[in-house]
PDB file of C-alpha atoms and ligand atoms in Angstrom:
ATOM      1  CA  UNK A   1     202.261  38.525  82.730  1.00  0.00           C
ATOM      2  CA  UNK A   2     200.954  41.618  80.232  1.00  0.00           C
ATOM      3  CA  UNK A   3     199.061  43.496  82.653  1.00  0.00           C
ATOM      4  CA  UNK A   4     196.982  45.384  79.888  1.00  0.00           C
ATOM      5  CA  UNK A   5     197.256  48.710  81.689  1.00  0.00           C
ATOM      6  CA  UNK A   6     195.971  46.777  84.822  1.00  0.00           C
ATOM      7  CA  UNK A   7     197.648  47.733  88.376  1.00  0.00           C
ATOM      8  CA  UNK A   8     200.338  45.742  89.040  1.00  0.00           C
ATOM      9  CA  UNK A   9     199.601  43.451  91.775  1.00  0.00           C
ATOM     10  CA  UNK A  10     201.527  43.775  95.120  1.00  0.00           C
ATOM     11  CA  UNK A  11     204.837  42.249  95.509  1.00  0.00           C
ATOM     12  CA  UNK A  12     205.733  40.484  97.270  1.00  0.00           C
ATOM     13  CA  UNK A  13     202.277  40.358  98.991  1.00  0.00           C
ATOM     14  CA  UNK A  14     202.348  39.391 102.688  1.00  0.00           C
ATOM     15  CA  UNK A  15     198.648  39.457 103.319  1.00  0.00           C
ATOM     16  CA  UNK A  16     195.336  38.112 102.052  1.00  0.00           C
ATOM     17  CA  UNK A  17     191.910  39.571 103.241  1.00  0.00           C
ATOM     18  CA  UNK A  18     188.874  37.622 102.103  1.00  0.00           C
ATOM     19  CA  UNK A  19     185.287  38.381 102.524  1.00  0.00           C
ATOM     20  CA  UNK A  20     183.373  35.405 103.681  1.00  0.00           C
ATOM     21  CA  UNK A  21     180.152  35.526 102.006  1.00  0.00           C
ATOM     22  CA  UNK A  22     179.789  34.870  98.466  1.00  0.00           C
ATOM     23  CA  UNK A  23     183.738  34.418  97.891  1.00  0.00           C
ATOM     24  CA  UNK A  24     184.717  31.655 100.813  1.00  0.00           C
ATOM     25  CA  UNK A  25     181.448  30.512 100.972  1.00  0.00           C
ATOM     26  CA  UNK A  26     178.327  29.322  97.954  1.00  0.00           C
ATOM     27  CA  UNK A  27     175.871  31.494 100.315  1.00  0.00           C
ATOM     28  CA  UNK A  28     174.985  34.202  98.698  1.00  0.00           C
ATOM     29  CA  UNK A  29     171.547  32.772  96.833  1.00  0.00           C
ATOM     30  CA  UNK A  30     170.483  31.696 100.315  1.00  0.00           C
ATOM     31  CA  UNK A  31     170.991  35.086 101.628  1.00  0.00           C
ATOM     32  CA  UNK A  32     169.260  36.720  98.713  1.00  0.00           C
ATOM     33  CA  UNK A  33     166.112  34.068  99.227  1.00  0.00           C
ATOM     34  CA  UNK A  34     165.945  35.121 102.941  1.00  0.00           C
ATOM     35  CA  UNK A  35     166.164  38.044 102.618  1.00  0.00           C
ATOM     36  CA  UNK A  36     163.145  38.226 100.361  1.00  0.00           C
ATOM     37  CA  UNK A  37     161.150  36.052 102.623  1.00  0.00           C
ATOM     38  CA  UNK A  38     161.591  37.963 105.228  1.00  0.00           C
ATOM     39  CA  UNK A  39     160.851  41.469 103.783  1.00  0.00           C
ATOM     40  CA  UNK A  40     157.924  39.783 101.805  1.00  0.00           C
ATOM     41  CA  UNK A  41     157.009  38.608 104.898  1.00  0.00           C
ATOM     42  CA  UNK A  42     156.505  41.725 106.176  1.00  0.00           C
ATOM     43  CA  UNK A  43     154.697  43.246 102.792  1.00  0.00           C
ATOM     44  CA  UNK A  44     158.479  44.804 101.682  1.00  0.00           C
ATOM     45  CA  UNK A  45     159.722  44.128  98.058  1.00  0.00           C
ATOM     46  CA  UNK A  46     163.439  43.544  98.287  1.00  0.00           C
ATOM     47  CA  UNK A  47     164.394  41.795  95.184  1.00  0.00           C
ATOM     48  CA  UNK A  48     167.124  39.000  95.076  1.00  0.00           C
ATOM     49  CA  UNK A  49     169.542  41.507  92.493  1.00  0.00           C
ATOM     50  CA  UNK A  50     169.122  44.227  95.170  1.00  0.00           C
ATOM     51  CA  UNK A  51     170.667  41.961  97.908  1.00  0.00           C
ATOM     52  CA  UNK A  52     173.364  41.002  95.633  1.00  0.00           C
ATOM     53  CA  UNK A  53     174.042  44.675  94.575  1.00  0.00           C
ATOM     54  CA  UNK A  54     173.636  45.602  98.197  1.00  0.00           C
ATOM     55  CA  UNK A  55     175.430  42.885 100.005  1.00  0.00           C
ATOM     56  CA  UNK A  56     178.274  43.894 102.317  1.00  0.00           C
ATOM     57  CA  UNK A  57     175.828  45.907 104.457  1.00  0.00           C
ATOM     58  CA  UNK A  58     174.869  45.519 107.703  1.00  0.00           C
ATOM     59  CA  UNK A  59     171.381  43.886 108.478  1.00  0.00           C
ATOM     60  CA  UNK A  60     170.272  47.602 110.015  1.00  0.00           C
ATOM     61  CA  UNK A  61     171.385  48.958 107.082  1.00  0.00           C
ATOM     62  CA  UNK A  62     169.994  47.231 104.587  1.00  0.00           C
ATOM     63  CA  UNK A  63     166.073  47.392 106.355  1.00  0.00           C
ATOM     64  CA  UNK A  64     166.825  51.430 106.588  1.00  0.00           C
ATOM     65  CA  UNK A  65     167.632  51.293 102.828  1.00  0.00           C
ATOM     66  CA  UNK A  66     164.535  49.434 102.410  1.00  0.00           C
ATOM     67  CA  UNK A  67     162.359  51.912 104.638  1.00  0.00           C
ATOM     68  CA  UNK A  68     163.722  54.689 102.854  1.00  0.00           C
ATOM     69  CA  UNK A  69     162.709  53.490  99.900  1.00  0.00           C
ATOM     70  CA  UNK A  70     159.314  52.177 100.588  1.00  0.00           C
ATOM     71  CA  UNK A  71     158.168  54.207 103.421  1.00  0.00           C
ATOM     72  CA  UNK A  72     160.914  57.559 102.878  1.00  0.00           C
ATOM     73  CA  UNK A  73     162.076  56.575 106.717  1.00  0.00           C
ATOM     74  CA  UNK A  74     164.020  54.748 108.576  1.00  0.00           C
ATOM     75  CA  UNK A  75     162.882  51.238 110.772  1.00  0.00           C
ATOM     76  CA  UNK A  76     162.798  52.067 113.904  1.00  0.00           C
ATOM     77  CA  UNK A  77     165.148  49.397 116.357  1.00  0.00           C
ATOM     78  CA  UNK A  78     162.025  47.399 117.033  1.00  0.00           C
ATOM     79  CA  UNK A  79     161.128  47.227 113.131  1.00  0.00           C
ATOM     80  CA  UNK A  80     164.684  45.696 112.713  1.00  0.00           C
ATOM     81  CA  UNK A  81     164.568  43.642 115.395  1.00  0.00           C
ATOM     82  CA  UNK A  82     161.547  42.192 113.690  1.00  0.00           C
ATOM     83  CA  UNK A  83     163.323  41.915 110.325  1.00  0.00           C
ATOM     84  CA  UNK A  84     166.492  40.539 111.237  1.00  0.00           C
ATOM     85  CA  UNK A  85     164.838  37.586 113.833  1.00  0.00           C
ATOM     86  CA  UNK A  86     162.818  36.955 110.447  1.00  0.00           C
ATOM     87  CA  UNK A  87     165.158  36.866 108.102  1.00  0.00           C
ATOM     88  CA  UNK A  88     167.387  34.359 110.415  1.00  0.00           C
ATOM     89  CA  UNK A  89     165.322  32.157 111.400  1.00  0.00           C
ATOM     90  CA  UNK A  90     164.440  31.654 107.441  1.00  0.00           C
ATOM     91  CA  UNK A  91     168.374  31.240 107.004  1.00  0.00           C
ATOM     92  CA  UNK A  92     168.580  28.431 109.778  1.00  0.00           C
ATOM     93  CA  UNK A  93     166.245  26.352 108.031  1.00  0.00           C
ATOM     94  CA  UNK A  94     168.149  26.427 104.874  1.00  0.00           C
ATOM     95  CA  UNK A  95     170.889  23.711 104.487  1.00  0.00           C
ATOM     96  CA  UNK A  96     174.694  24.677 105.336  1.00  0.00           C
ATOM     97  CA  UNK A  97     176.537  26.862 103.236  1.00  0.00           C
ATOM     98  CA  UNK A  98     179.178  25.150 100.996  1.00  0.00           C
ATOM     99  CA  UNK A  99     182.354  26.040 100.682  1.00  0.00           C
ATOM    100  CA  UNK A 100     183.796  27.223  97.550  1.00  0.00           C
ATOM    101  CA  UNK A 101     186.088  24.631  95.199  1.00  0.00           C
ATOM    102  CA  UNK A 102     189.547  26.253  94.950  1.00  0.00           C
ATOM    103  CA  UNK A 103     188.824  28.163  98.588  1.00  0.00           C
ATOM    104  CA  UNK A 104     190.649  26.241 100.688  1.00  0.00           C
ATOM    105  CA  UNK A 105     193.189  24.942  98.294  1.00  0.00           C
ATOM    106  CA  UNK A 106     194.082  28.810  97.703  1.00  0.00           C
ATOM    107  CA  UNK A 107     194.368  29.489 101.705  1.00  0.00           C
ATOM    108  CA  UNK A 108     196.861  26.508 101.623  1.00  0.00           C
ATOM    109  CA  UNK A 109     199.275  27.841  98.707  1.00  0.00           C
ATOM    110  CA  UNK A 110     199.143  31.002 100.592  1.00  0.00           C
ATOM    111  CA  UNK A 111     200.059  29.709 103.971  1.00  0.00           C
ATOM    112  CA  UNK A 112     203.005  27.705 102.773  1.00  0.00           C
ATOM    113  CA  UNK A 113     204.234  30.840 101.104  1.00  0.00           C
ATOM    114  CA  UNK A 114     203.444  32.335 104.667  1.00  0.00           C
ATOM    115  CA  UNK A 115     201.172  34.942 103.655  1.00  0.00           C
ATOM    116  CA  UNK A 116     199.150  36.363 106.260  1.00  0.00           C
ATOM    117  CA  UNK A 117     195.389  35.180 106.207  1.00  0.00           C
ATOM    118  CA  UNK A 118     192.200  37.618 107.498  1.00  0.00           C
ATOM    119  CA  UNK A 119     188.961  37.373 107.092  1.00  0.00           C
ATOM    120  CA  UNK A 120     186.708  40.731 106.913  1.00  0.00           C
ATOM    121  CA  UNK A 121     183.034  40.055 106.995  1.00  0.00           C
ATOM    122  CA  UNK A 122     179.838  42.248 107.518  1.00  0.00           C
ATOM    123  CA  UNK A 123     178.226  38.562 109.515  1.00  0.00           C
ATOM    124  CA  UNK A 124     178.620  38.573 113.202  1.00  0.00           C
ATOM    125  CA  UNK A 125     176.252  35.306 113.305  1.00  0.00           C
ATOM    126  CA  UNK A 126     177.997  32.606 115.629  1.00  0.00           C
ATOM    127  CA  UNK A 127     176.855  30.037 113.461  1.00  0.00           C
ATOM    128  CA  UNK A 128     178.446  31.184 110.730  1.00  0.00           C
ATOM    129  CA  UNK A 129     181.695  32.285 112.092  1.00  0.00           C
ATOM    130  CA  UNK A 130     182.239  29.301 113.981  1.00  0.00           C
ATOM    131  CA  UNK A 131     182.100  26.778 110.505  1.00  0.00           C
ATOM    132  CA  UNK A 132     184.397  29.375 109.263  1.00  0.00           C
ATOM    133  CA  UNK A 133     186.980  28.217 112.109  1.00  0.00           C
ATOM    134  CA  UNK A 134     185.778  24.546 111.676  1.00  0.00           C
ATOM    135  CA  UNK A 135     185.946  24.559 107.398  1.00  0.00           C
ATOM    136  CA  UNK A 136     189.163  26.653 107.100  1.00  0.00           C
ATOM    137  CA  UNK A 137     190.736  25.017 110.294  1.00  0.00           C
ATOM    138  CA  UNK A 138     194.272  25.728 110.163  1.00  0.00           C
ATOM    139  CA  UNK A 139     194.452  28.289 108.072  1.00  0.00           C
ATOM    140  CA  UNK A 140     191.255  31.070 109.846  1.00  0.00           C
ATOM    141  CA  UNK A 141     191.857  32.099 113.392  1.00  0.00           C
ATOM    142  CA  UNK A 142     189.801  33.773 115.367  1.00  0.00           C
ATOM    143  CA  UNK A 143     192.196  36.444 116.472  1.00  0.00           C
ATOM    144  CA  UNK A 144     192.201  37.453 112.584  1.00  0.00           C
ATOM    145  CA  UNK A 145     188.692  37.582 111.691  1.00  0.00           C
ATOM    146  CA  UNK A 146     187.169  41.440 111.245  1.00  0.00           C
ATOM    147  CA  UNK A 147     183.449  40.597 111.667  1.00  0.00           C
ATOM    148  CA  UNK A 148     179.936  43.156 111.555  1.00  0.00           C
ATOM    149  CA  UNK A 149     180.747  43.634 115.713  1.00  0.00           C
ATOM    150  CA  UNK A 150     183.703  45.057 115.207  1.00  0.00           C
ATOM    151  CA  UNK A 151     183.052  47.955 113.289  1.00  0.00           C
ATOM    152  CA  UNK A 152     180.959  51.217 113.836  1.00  0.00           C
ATOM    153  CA  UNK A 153     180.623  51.551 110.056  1.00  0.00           C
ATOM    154  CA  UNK A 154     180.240  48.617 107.651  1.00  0.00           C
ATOM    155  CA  UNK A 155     181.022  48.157 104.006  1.00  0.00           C
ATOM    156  CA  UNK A 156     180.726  50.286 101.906  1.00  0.00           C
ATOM    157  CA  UNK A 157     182.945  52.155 104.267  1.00  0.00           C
ATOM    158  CA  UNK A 158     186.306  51.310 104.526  1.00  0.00           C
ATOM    159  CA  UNK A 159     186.704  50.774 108.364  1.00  0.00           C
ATOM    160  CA  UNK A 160     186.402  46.860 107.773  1.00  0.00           C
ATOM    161  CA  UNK A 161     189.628  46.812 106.179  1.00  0.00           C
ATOM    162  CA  UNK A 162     190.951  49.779 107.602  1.00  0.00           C
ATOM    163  CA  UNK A 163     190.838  47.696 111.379  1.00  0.00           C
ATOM    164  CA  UNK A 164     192.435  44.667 109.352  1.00  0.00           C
ATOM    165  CA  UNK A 165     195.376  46.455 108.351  1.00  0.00           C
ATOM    166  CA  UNK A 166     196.035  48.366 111.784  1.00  0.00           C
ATOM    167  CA  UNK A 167     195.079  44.687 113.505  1.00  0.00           C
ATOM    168  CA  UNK A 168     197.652  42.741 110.919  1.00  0.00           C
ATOM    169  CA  UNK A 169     200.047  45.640 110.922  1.00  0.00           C
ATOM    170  CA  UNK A 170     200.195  45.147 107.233  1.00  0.00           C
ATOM    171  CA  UNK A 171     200.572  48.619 104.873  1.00  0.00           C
ATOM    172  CA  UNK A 172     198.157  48.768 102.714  1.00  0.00           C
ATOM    173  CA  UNK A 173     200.872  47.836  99.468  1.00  0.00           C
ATOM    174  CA  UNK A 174     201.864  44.802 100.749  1.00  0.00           C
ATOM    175  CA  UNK A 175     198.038  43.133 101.009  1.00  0.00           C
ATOM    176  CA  UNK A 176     195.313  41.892  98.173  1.00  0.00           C
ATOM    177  CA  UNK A 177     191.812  41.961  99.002  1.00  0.00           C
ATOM    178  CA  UNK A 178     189.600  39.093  97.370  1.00  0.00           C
ATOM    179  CA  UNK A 179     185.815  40.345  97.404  1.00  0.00           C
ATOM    180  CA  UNK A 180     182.565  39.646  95.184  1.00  0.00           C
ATOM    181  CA  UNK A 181     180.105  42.676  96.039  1.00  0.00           C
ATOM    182  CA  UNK A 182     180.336  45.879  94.628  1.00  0.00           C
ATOM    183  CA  UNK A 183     179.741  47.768  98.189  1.00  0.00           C
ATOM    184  CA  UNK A 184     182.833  44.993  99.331  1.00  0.00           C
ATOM    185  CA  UNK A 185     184.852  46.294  96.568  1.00  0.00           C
ATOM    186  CA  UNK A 186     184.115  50.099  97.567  1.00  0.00           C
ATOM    187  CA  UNK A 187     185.315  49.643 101.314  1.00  0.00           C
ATOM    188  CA  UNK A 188     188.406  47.758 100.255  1.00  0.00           C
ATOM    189  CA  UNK A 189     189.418  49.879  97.405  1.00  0.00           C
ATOM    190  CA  UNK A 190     188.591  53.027 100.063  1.00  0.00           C
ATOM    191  CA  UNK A 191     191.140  51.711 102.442  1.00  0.00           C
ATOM    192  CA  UNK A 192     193.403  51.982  99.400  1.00  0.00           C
ATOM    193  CA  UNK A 193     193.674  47.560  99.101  1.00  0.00           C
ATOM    194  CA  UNK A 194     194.515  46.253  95.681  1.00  0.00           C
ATOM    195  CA  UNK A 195     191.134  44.162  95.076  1.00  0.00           C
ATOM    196  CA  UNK A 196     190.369  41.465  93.403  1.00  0.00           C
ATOM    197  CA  UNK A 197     186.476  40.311  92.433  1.00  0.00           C
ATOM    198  CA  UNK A 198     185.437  36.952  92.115  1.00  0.00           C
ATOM    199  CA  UNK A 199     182.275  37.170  90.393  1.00  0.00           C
ATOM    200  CA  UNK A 200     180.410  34.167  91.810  1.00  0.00           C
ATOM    201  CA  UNK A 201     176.781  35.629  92.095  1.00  0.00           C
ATOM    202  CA  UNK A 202     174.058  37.205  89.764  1.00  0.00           C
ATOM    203  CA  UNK A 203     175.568  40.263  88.780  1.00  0.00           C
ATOM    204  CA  UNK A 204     177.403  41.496  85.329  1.00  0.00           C
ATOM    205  CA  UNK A 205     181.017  41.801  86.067  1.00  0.00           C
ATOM    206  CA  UNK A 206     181.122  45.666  84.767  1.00  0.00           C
ATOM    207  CA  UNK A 207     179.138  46.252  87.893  1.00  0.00           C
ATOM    208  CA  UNK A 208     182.330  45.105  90.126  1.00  0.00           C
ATOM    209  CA  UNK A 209     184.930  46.773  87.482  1.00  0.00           C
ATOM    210  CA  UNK A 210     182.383  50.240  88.127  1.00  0.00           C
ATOM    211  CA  UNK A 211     182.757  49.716  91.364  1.00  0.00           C
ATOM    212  CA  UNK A 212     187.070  49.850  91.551  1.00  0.00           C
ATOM    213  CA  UNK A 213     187.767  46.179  91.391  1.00  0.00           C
ATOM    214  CA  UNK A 214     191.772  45.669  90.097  1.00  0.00           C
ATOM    215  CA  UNK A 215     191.421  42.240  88.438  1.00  0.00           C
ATOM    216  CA  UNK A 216     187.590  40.138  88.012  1.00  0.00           C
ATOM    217  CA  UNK A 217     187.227  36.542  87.981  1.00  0.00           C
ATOM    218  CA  UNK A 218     184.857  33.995  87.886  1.00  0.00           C
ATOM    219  CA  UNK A 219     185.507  31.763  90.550  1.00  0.00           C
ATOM    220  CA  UNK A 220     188.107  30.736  92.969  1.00  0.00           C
ATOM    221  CA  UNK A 221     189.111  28.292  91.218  1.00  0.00           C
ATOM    222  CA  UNK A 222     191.206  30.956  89.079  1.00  0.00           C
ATOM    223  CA  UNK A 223     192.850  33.118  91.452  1.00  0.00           C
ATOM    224  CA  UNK A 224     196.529  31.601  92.072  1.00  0.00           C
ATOM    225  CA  UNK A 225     199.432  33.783  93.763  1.00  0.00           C
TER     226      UNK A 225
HETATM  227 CA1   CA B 301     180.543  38.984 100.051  1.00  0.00          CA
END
């Protein structure tokens, strides 16, 4: 493989951590739409790029980011309260999310090479969680899913992956991220994770190399180990 100056992948690699939305799941454009329901909803511009250059955050963070901008505060808990209900009750009328082609074809090569499988996500929505369990059956468990519970601080810090390592006891050498936000990209790469982007939303790909990503590609269907 010429590696054009690239980082050399881990080897052998013993784990895979994937974020959920936007690279095992098509649900990123539904986020972005509720998201600017619900802050248009409540007279707040929050345009579908900024979601995708901002997803990865919490739901409290991303209404402070939007206070701060708009109203140079932050929401106060009832304000977010507000927000979030909004914003999820918008999400629960939209059809399921799809799984990716390639995503659980990939989890299947890795498990018969008996590489370790995690899932780090910002989401602590039941709904979502649980058709992670039922879509990936076999290959997700519960007992190695990081979700936004948790964690004190979500992406873009690194404490998301940071738990998964000290919860897999994996090193940090020996495991590849797969992520598709910049702010996902930022907490993996900060927990010092060889990361690789799947661009599969809205944004130009030299916004995920900017943001530290080892290798980009443009769907799942490309990634093989
Ligand atoms: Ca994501």
């Amino acid at each position: 493989m010429i590696n054009n100056g690239l980082p050399v992948l881990p080897d052998p690699i013993k784990g895979v951590f994937f974020d959920m939305d936007g690279v095992l799941y098509d649900s990123m454009g539904a986020h972005a739409d509720a998201w600017n329901l619900a802050f248009h909803f409540f007279g707040f511009d929050f345009s579908p790029e900024m979601v995708y250059r901002n997803e990865g955050r919490t739901a409290q963070s991303t209404i402070n980011l939007v206070f701060q901008q708009e109203k140079n505060r932050d929401a106060t808990e009832q304000e977010i309260e507000q927000i979030y209900f909004k914003k999820t009750e918008i999400i629960a009328d939209f059809p399921d999310a799809v799984a990716f082609d390639g995503a659980l074809a990939l989890m299947k090569e890795l498990s018969e090479k008996s590489v370790s499988i995690w899932v780090v996500t910002g989401s602590s929505q039941d709904k979502f969680l649980n058709a992670l369990l039922e879509d990936f059956s076999g290959y997700v468990d519960k007992s190695r899913i990081i979700n936004g519970q948790d964690v004190q601080h979500g992406k873009p810090h690194p404490e998301p992956y940071l738990m998964a390592l000290k919860r897999s006891g994996l090193a940090s050498h020996e495991v590849v991220v797969i992520e598709n936000a910049p702010l996902g990209i930022q907490s993996a790469k900060g927990a010092g994770i060889f990361t690789i982007a799947v661009n599969t939303g809205i944004l130009d790909d030299q916004v995920l190399w900017d943001s530290g990503a080892d290798r980009v590609y443009k769907n799942m269907l490309e990634l093989t180990f």
